[in-house]
mmCIF file of C-alpha atoms in Angstrom:
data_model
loop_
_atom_site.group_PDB
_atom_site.id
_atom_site.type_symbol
_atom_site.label_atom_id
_atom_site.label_comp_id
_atom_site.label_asym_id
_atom_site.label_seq_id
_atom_site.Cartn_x
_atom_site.Cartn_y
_atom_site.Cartn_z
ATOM 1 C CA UNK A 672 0.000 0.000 0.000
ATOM 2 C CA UNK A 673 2.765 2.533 0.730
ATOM 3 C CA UNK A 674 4.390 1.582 -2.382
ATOM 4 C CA UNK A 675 1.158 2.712 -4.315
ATOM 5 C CA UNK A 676 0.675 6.283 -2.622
ATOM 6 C CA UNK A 677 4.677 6.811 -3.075
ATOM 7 C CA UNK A 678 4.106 5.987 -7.075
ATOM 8 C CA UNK A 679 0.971 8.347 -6.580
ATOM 9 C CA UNK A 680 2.862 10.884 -5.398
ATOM 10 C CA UNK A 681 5.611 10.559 -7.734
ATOM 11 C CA UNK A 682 3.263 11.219 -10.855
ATOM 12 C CA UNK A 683 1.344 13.995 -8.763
ATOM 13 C CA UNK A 684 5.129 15.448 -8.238
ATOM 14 C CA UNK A 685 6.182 15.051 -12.190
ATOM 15 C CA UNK A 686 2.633 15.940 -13.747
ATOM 16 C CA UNK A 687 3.159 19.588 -11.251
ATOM 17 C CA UNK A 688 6.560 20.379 -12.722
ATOM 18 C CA UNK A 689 5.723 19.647 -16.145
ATOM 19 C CA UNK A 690 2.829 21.989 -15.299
ATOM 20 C CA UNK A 691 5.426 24.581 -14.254
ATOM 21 C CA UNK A 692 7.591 24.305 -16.954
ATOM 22 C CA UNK A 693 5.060 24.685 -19.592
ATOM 23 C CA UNK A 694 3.810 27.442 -17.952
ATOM 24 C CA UNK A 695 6.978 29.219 -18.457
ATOM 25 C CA UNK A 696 6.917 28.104 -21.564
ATOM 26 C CA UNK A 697 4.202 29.411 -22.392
ATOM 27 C CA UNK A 698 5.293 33.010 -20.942
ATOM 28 C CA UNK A 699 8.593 33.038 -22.704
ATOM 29 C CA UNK A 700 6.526 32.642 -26.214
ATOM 30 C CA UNK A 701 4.271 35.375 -25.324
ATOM 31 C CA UNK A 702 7.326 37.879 -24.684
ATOM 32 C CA UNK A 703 9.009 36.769 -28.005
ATOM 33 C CA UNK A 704 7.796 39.490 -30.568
ATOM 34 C CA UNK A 705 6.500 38.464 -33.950
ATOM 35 C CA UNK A 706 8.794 39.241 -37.175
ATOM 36 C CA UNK A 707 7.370 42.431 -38.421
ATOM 37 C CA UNK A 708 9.036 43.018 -41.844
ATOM 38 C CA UNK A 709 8.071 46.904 -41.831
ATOM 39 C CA UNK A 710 9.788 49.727 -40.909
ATOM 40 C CA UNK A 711 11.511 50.391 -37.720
ATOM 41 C CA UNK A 712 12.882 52.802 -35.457
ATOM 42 C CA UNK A 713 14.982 53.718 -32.437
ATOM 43 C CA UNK A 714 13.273 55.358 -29.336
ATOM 44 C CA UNK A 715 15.186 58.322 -30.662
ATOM 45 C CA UNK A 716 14.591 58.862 -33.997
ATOM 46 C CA UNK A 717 10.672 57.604 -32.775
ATOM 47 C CA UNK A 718 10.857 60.507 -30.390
ATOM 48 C CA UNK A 719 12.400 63.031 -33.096
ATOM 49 C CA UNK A 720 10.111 62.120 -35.997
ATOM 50 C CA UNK A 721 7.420 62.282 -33.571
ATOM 51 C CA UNK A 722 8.077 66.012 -32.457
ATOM 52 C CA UNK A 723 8.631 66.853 -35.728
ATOM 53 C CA UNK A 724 5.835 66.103 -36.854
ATOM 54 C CA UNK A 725 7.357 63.764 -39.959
ATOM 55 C CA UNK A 726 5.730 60.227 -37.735
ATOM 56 C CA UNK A 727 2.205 59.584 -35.588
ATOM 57 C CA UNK A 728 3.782 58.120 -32.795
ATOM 58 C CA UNK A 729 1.325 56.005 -30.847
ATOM 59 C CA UNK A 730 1.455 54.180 -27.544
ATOM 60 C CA UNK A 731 -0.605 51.105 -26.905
ATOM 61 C CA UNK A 732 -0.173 50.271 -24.032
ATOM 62 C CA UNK A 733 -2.643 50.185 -20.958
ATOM 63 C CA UNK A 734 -3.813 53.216 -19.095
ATOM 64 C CA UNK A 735 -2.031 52.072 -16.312
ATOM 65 C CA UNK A 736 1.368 51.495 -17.676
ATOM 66 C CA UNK A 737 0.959 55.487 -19.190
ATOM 67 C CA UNK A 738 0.436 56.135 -15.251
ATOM 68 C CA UNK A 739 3.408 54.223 -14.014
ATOM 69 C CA UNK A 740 5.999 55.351 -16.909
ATOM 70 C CA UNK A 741 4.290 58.448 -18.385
ATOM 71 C CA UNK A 742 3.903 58.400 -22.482
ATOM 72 C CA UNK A 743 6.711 59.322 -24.689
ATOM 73 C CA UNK A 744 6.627 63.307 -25.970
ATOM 74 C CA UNK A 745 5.057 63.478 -28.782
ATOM 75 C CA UNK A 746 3.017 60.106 -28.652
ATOM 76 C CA UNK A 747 -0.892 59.892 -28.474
ATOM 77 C CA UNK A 748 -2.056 56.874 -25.726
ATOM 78 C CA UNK A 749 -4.556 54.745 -27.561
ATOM 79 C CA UNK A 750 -4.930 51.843 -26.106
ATOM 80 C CA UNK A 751 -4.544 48.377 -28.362
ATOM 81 C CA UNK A 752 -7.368 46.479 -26.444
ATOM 82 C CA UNK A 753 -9.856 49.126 -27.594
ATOM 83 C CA UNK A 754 -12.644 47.411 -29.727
ATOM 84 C CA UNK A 755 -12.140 50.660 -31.905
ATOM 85 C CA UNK A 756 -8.974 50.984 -32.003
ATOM 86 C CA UNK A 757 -8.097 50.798 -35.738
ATOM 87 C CA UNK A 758 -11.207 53.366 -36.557
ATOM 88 C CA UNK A 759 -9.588 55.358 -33.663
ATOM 89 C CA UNK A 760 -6.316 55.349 -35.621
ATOM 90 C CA UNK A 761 -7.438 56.276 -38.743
ATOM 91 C CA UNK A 762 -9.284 59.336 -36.872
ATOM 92 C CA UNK A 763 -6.107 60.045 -35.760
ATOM 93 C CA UNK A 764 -4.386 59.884 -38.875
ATOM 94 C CA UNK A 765 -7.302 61.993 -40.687
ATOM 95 C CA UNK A 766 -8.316 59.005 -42.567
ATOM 96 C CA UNK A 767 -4.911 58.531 -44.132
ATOM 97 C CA UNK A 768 -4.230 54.754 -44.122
ATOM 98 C CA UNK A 769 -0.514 55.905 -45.769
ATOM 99 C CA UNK A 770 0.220 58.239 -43.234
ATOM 100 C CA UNK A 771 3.528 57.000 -41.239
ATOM 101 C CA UNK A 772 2.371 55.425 -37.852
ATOM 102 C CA UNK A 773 4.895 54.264 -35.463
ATOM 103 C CA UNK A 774 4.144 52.160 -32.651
ATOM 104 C CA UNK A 775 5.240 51.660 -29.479
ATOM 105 C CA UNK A 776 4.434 49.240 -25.984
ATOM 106 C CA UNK A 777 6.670 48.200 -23.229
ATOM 107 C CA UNK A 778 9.125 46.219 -25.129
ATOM 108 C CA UNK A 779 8.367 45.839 -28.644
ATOM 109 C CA UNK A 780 6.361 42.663 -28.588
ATOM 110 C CA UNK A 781 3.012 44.117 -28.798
ATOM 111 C CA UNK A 782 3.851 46.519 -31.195
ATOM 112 C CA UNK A 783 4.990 43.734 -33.745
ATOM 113 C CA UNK A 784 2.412 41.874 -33.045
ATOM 114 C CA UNK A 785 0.041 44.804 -33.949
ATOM 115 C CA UNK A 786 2.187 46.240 -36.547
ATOM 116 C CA UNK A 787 1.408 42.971 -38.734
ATOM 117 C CA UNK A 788 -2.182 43.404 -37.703
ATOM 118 C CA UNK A 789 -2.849 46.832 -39.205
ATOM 119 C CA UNK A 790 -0.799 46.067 -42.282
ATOM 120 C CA UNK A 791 -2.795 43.426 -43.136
ATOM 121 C CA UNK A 792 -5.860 45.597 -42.233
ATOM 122 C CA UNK A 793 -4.695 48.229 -45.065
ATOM 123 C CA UNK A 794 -2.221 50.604 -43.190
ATOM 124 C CA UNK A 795 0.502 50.919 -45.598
ATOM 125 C CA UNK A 796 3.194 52.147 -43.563
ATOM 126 C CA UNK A 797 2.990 51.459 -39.879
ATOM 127 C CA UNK A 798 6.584 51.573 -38.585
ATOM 128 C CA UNK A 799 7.660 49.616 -35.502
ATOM 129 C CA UNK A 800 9.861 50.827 -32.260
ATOM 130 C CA UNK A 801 11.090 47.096 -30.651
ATOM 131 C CA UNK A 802 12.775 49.127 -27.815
ATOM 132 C CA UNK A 803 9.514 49.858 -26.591
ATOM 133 C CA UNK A 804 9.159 52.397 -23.768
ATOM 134 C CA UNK A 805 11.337 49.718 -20.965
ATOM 135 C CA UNK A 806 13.531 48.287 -23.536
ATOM 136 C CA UNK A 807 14.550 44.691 -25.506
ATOM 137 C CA UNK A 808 17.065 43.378 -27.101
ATOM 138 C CA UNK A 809 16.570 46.165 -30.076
ATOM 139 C CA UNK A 810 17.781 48.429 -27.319
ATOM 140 C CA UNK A 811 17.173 50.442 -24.105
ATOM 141 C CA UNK A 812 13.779 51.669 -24.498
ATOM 142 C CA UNK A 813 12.830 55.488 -23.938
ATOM 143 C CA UNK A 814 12.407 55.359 -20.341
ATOM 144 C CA UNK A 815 16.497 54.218 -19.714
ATOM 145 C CA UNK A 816 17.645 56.374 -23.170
ATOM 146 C CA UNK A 817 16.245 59.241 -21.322
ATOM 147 C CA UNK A 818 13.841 60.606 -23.419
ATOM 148 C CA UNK A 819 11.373 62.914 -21.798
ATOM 149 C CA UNK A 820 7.965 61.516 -21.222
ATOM 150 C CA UNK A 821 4.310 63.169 -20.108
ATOM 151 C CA UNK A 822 2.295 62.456 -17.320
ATOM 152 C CA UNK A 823 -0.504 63.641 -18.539
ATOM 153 C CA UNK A 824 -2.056 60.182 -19.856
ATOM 154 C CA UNK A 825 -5.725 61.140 -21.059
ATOM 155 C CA UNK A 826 -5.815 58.575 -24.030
ATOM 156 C CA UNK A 827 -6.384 60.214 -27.393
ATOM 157 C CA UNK A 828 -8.698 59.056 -30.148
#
């Protein structure tokens, strides 16, 4: 009988760190950004094409992650889980699905993930920043480059 509740416990044992590891599995795949084959840029040039007017730079992250890191200068908030969010872009854009749209998130995964998204939905020249505001292996991100950021985080669109 004891020999039957250790072999129990054995399989309980494995089948919980299989569970673990697939779990991190699982997470590591999530923060591994799709191949976008567009456009891309640093935080820096982002941040000077943005204030220049020459780039829409957007952030899509969360309302809460504009509160915690404030939004790049020069980038409008509009938040990728928005069920509008591509007619909220091309309000942004003034209808112009050729206008130059960066994107940005925390560390470029969402970003490529959405910057295939909207190029498939007609955009024509969406440009992705892989930094992303914390950084990634593209680079630093705008928060640690030093690039000023606004707190004032009413989403746009």
């Amino acid at each position: 009988m004891a020999d039957k509740a250790n072999r129990t416990r054995r399989w309980v044992l494995l089948g919980g760190g299989a569970a673990i590891v697939a779990g991190f599995a699982v997470r590591e795949y999530r923060l591994i950004p799709q191949d976008y084959a567009g456009d891309r840029l640093s935080v820096q040039d982002a941040h000077q094409q943005a204030v220049s007017g020459d780039v829409l730079l957007v952030d899509i992250r969360t309302p809460r992650e504009w509160q915690t890191t404030g939004v790049g200068q020069g980038a409008h908030p509009l938040d990728m889980r928005r069920d509008d969010f591509e007619q909220a872009l091309a309000q942004l854009t003034g209808g112009d699905r050729n206008a130059p749209v960066a994107l940005i998130c925390a560390r470029g995964v969402r970003s490529a993930r959405l910057s295939n998204r909207l190029t498939e939905a007609g955009f024509t020249n969406i440009i992705d920043v892989p930094e992303g505001m914390l950084g990634s292996a593209a680079g630093p991100g705008w928060v640690r480059a030093g690039l000023p950021v606004e707190h004032n985080t009413g989403e746009t669109g």
